[in-house]
Tab-separated table of C-alpha atoms and ligand atoms in Angstrom:
chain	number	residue	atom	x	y	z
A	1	UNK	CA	-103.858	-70.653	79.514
A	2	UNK	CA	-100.447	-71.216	78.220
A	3	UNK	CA	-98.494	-67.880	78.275
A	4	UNK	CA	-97.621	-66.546	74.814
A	5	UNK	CA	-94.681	-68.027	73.758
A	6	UNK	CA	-92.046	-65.615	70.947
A	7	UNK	CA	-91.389	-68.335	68.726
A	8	UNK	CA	-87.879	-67.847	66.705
A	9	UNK	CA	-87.389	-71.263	65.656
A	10	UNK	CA	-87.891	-70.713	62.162
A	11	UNK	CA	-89.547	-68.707	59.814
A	12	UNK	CA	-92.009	-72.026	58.940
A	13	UNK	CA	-93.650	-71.342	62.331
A	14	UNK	CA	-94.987	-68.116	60.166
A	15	UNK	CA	-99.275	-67.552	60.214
A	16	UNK	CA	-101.217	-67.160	57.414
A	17	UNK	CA	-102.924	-63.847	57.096
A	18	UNK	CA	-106.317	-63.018	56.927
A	19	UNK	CA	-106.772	-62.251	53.206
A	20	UNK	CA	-104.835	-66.162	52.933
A	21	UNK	CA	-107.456	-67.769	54.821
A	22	UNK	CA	-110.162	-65.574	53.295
A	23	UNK	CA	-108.468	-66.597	49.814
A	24	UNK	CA	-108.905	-70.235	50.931
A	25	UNK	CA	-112.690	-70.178	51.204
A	26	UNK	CA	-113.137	-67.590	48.095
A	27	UNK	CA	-110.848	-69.929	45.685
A	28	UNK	CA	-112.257	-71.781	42.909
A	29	UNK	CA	-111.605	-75.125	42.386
A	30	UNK	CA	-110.925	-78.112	40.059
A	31	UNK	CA	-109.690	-81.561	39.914
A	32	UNK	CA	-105.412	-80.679	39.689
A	33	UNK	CA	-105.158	-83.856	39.073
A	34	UNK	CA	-106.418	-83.242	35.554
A	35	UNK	CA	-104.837	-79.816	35.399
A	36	UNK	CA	-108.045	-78.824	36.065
A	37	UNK	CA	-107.780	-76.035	39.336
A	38	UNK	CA	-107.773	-73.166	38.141
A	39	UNK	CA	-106.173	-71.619	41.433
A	40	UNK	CA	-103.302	-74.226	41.502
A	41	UNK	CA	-102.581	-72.876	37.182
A	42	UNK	CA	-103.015	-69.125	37.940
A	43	UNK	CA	-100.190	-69.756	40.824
A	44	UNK	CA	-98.192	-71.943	38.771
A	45	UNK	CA	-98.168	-68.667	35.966
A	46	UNK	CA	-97.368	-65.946	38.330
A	47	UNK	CA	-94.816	-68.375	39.957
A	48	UNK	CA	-93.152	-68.627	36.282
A	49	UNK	CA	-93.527	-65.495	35.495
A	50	UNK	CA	-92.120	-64.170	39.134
A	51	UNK	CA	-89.355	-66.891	38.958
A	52	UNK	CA	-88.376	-65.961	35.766
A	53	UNK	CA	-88.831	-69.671	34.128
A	54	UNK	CA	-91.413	-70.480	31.347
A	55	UNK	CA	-93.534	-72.929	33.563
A	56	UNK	CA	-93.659	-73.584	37.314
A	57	UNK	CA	-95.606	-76.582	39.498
A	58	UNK	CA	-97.003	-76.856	42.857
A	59	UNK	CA	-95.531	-79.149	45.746
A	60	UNK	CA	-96.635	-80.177	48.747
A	61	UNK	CA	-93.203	-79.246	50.311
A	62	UNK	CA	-89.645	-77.740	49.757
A	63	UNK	CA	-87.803	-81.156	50.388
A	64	UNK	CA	-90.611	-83.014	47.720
A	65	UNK	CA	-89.574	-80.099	45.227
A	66	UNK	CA	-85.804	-80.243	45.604
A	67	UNK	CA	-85.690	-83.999	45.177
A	68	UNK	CA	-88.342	-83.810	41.883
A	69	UNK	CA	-85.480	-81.001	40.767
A	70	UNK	CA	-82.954	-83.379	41.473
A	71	UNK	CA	-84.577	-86.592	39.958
A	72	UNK	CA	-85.663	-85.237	36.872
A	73	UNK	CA	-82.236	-83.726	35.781
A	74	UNK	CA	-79.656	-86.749	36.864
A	75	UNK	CA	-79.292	-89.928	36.150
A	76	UNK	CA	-78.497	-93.039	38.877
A	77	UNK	CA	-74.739	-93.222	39.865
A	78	UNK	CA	-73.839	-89.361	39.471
A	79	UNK	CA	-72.990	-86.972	41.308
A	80	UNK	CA	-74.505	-83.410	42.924
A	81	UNK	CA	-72.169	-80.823	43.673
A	82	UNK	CA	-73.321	-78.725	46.880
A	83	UNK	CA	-72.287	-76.478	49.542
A	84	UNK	CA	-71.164	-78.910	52.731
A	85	UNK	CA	-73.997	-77.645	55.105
A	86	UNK	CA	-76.819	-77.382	52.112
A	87	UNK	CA	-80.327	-78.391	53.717
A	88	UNK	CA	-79.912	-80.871	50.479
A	89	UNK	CA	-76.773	-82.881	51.834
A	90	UNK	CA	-77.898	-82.578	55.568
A	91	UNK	CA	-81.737	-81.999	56.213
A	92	UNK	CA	-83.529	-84.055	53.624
A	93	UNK	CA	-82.823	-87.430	54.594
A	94	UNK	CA	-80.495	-88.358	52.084
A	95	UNK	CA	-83.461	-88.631	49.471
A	96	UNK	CA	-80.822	-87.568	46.456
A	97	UNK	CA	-78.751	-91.087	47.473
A	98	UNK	CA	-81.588	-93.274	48.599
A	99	UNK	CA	-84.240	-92.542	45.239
A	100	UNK	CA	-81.349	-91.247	42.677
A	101	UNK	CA	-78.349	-93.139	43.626
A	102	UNK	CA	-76.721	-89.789	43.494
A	103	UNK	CA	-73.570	-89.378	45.356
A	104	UNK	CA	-72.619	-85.970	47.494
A	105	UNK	CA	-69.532	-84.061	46.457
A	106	UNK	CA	-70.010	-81.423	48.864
A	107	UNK	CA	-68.064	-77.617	48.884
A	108	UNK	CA	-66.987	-75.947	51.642
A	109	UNK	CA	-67.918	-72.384	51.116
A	110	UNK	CA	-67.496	-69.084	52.999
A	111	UNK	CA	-70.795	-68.020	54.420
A	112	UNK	CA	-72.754	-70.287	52.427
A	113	UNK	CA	-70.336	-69.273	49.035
A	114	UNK	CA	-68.829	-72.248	47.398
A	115	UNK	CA	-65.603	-70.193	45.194
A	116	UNK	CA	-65.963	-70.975	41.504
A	117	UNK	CA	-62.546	-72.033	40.786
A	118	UNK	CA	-62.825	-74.683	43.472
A	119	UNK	CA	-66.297	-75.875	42.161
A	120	UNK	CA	-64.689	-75.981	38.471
A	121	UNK	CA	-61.702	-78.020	39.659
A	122	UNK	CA	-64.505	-80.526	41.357
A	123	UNK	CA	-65.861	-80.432	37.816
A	124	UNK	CA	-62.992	-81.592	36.121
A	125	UNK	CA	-61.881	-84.081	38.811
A	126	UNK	CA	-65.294	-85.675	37.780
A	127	UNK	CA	-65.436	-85.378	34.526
A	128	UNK	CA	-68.502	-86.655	32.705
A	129	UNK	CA	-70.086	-87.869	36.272
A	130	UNK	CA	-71.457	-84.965	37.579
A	131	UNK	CA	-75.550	-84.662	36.820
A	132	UNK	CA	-76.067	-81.309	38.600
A	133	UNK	CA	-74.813	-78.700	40.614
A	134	UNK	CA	-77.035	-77.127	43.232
A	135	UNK	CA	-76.802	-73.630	44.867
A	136	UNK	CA	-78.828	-72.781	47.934
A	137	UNK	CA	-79.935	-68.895	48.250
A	138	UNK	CA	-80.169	-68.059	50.620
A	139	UNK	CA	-78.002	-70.320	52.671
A	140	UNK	CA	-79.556	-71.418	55.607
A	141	UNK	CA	-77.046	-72.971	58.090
A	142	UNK	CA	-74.825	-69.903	56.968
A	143	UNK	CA	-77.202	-67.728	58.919
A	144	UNK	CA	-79.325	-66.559	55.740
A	145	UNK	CA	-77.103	-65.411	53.350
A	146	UNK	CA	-76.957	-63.847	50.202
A	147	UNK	CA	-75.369	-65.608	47.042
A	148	UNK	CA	-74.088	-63.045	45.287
A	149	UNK	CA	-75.049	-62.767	41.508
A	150	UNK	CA	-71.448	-62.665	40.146
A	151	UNK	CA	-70.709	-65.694	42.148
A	152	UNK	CA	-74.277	-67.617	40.653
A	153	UNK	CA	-72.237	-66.263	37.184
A	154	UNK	CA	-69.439	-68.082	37.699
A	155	UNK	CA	-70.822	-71.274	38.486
A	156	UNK	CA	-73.010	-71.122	35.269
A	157	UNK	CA	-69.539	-70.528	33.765
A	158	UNK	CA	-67.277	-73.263	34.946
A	159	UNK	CA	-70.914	-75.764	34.135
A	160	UNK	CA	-71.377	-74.276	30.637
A	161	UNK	CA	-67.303	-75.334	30.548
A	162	UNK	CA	-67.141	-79.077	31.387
A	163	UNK	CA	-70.293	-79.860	29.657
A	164	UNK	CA	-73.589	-77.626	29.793
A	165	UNK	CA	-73.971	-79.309	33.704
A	166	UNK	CA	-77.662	-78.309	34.966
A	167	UNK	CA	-77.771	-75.782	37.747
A	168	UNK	CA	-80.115	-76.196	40.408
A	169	UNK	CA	-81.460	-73.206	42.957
A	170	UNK	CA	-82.979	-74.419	46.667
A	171	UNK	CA	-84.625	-71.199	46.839
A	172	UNK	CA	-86.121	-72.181	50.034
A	173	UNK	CA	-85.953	-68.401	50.900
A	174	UNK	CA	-85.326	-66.677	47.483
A	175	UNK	CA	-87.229	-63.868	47.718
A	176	UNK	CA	-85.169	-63.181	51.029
A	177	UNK	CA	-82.381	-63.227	48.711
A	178	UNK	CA	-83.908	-60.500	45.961
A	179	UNK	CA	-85.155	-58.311	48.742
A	180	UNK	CA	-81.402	-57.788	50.125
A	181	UNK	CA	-79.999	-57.364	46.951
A	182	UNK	CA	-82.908	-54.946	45.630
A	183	UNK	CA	-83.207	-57.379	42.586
A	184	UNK	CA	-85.918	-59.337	40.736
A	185	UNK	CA	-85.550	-63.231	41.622
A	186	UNK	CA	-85.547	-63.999	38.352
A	187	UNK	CA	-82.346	-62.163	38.164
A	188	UNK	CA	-81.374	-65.009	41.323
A	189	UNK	CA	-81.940	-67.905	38.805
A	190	UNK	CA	-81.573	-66.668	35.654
A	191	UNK	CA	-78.095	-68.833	35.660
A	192	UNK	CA	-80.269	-72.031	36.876
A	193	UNK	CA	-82.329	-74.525	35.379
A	194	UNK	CA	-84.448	-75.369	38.151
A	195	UNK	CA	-85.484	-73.384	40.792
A	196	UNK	CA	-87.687	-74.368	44.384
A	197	UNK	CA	-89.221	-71.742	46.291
A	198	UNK	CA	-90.888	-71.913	49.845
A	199	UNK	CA	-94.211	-70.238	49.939
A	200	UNK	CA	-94.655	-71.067	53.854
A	201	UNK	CA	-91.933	-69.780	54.995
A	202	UNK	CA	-91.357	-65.623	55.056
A	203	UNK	CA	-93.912	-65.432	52.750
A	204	UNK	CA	-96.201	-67.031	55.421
A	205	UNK	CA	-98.282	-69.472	53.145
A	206	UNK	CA	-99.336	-71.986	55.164
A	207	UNK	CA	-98.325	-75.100	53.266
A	208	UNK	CA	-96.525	-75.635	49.682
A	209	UNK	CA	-93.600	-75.001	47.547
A	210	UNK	CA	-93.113	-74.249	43.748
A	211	UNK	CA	-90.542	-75.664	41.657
A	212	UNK	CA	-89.789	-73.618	38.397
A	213	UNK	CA	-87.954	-74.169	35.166
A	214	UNK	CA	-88.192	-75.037	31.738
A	215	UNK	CA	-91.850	-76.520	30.262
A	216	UNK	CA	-89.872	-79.477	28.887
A	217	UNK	CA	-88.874	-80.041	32.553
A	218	UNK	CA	-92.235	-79.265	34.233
A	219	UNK	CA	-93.283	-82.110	31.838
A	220	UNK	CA	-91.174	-84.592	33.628
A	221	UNK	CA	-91.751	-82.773	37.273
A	222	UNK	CA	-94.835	-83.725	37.237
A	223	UNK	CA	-94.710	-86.864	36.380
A	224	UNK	CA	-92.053	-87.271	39.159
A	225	UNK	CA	-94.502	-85.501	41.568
A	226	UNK	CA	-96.685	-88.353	41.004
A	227	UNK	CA	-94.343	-91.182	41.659
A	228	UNK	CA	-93.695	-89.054	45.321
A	229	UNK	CA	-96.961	-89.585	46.035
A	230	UNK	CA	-97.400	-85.528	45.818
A	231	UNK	CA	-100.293	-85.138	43.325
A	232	UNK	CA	-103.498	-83.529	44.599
A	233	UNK	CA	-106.725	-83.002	43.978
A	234	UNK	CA	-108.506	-79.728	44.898
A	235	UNK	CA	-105.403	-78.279	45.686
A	236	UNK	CA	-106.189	-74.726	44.972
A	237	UNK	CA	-107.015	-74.548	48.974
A	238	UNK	CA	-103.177	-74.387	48.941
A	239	UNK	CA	-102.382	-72.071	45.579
A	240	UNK	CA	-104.748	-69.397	46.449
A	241	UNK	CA	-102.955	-68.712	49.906
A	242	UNK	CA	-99.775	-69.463	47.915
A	243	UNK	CA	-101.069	-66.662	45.190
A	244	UNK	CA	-101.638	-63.722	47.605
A	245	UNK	CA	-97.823	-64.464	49.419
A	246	UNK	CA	-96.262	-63.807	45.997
A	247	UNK	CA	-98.731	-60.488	45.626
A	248	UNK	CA	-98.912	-59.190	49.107
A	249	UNK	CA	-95.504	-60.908	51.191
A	250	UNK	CA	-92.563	-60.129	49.291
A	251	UNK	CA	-91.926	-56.583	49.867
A	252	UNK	CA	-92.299	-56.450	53.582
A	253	UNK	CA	-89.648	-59.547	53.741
A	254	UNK	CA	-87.409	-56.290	54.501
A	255	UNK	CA	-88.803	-55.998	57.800
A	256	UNK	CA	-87.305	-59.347	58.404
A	257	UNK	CA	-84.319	-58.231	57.891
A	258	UNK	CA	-84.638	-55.096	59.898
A	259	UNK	CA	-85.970	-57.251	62.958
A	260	UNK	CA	-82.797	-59.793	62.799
A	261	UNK	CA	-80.062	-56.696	62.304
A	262	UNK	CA	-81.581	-55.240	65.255
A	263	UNK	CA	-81.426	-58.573	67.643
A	264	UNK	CA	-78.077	-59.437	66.011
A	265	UNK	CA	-76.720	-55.551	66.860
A	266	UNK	CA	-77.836	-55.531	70.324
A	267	UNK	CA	-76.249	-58.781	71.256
A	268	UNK	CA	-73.546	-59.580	69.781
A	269	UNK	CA	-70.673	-59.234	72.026
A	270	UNK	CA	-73.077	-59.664	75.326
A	271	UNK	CA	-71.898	-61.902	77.847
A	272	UNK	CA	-69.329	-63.681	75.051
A	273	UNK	CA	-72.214	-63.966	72.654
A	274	UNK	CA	-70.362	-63.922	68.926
A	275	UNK	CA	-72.525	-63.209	66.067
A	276	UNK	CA	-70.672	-62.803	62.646
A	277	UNK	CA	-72.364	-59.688	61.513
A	278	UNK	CA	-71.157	-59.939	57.939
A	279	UNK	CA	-73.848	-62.917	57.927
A	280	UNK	CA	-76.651	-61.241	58.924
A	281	UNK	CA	-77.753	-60.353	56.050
A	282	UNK	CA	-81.687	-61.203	55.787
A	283	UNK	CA	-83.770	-63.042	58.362
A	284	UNK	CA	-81.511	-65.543	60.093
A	285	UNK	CA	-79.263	-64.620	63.323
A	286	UNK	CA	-77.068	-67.655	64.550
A	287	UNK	CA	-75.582	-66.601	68.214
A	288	UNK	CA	-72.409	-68.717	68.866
A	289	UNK	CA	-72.177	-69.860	72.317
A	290	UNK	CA	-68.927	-71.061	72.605
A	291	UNK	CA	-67.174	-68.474	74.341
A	292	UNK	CA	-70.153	-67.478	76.457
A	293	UNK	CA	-71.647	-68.337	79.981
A	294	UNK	CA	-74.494	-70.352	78.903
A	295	UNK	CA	-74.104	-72.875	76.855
A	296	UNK	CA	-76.386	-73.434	73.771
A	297	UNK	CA	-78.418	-76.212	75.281
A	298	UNK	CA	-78.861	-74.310	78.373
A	299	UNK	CA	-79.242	-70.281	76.880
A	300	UNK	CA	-82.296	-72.546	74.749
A	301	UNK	CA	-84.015	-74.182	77.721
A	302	UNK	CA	-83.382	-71.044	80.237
A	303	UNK	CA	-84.936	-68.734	77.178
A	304	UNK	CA	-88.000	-70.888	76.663
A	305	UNK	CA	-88.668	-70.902	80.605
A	306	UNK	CA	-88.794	-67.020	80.155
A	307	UNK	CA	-90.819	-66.999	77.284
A	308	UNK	CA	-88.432	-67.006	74.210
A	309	UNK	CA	-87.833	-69.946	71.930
A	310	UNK	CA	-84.833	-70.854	69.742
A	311	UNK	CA	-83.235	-73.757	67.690
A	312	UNK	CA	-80.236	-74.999	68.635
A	313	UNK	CA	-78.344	-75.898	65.066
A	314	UNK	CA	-75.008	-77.079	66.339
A	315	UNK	CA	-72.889	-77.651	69.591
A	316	UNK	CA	-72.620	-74.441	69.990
A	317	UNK	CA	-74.906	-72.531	67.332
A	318	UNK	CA	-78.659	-71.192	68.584
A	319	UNK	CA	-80.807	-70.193	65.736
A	320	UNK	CA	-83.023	-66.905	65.760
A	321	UNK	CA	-85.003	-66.227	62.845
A	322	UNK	CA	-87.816	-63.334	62.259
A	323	UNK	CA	-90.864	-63.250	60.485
A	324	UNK	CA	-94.173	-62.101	60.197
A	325	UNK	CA	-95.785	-62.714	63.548
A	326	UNK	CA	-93.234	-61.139	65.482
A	327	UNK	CA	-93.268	-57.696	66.263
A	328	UNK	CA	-91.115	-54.656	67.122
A	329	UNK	CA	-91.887	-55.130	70.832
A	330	UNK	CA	-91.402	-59.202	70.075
A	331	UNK	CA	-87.818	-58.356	69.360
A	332	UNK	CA	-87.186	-56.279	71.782
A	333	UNK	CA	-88.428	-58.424	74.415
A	334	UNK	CA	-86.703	-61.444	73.054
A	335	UNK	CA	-83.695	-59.342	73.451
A	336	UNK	CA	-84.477	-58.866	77.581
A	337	UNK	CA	-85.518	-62.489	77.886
A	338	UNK	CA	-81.812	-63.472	76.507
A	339	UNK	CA	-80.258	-61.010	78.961
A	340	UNK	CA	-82.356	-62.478	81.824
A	341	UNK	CA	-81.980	-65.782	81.099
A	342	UNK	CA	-77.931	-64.678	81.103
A	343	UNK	CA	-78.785	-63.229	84.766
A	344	UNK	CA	-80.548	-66.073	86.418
B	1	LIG	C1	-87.020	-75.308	54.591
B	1	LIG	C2	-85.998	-75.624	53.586
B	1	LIG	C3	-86.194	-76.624	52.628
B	1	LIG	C4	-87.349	-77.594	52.666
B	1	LIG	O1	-88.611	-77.080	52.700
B	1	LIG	P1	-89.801	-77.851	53.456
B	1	LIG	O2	-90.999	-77.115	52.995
B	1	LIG	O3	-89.529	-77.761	54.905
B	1	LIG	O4	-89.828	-79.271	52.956
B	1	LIG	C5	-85.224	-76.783	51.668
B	1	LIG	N1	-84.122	-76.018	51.638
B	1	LIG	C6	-83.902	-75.059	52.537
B	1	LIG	C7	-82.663	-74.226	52.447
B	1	LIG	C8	-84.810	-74.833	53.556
B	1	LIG	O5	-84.566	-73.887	54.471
């Protein structure tokens, strides 16, 4: 018997609930591949209708829907305007330059922030070879922050201004992003054209993505979907699960947040950990090491001895991220573990 193991690693480590899997064996089914589920179309409405777009389609993954975003709204030899550290530019294999030809001109931003003016000066450096801007909310490597709505208002501004360029949202975590701002999401990508949205991560699906936007561009999503290889057949085994996360998960993606203010309150500061509280704003604590006893490497391997594990993002940088399956008492235990593994 392997002891139980707190797993912060990442919110995709999440387990679907019982009403999912009871949804999985309840669901009825059709041939998706003909349009024909009728699970996989009532997700693909509510996902619309809860994303704030006129049609939405069902991926097997984030990544798969970003790139079908990104594919259907550039042409070869562009270029994609980004924050630096987007999962787009530096987790997804480079799928943008190896399948669209498209070439990176990547933003530093504050916190996940790219500033308007300095995306609008990009724009007119380039002007007439930019295919699409894209906007990640929240930002992941930032520690799970927040775009703010002015700033996603000013980027649809300085786009509309050299040339109507499209606006993409890696909503990977969106919903984290409308819970801390006590909006709709469709308020989140009312300035985009496209929008993908995780359902297996907070929301605790436990596989799939949707990717939202116009039905013109669901048209040519899907035939993009099938030149990925991502068309299925019965796949309402993975909308109905998908279908009670949007009813039942969103709400409670406050709790999240609760959990990782808590952990990030308690510790930063202990032992030289520095946590930049300002970016703590949903589920996602990064603890920099760089001024502390342990370093990163060794705070992760002592930790997981103990019972606690983390992702180390950078040199320095270990990852904590909360979610369903961890508890009050998980937290607070993850908190002792750290301090032990500090202590011995
Ligand atoms: C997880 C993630 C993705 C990709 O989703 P997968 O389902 O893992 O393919 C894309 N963007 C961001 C910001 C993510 O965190």
């Amino acid at each position: 018997m392997s002891k139980k193991i707190i797993d912060l690693r990442s919110d995709t480590s999440s387990s679907p609930t019982a009403e999912m899997i009871e949804s999985i064996r309840l669901a009825d089914l059709g041939n998706d591949g003909f349009g024909e589920d009728p699970t996989v179309n009532e997700l693909q409405e509510l996902s619309a209708k809860m994303l704030g777009k006129e049609a939405a389609l069902l991926v097997p993954s984030g990544v798969q829907g970003n790139l079908i975003c990104i594919l259907a709204q550039t042409r070869k030899g562009q270029f994609m305007i980004g924050e630096a550290d987007c999962h787009i530019f530096n987790n997804e294999d480079n799928g943008y330059a190896d399948f669209g030809s498209l070439r990176a001109l990547p933003v530093k931003g504050v916190r996940g922030v790219m500033d308007v003016e300095e995306v609008g000066n990009v724009l007119e450096s380039h002007s007439g070879q930019v295919g699409l801007i894209t906007v990640e909310n929240t930002h992941n490597r930032a520690g799970g922050t927040v775009i703010p709505i002015e700033n996603l208002a000013g980027i649809k501004k300085v786009a509309d201004a050299n040339g109507a360029i499209k606006i993409h949202v890696d909503g990977s975590r969106l919903f984290n992003a409308a819970v801390a701002l006590n909006v709709e999401a469709g308020e989140l990508t009312k300035p985009a054209d496209t929008v993908m949205l995780c359902l297996s991560k907070g929301l605790c699906a436990p596989v799939g993505s949707v990717i939202a936007g116009s039905t013109e561009f669901i048209e040519s999503a899907h035939e993009w979907r099938r030149k990925l290889g991502g068309q299925m057949r019965q796949a309402g085994i993975i909308a109905a699960p998908g279908i009670v996360a949007l009813k039942t998960m969103v709400g409670r993606l406050q709790e999240d947040q609760r959990k990782a203010s808590r952990f990030a309150t308690v510790l930063n500061g202990y032992e030289g950990i520095a946590i930049d509280m300002a970016t703590v704003q949903t589920n996602i604590v990064n603890l920099d090491l760089a001024r502390a006893r342990l370093n990163a490497a060794t705070l992760v391997s002592k930790s997981l001895e103990l019972g606690v594990a983390f992702f180390q993002t950078d040199d320095t940088v270990v990852r904590a991220v909360f979610y369903n399956d961890i508890s009050d008492d998980d937290v607070e235990t993850a908190i002792e573990l750290i301090k032990k593994a500090f202590r011995t």
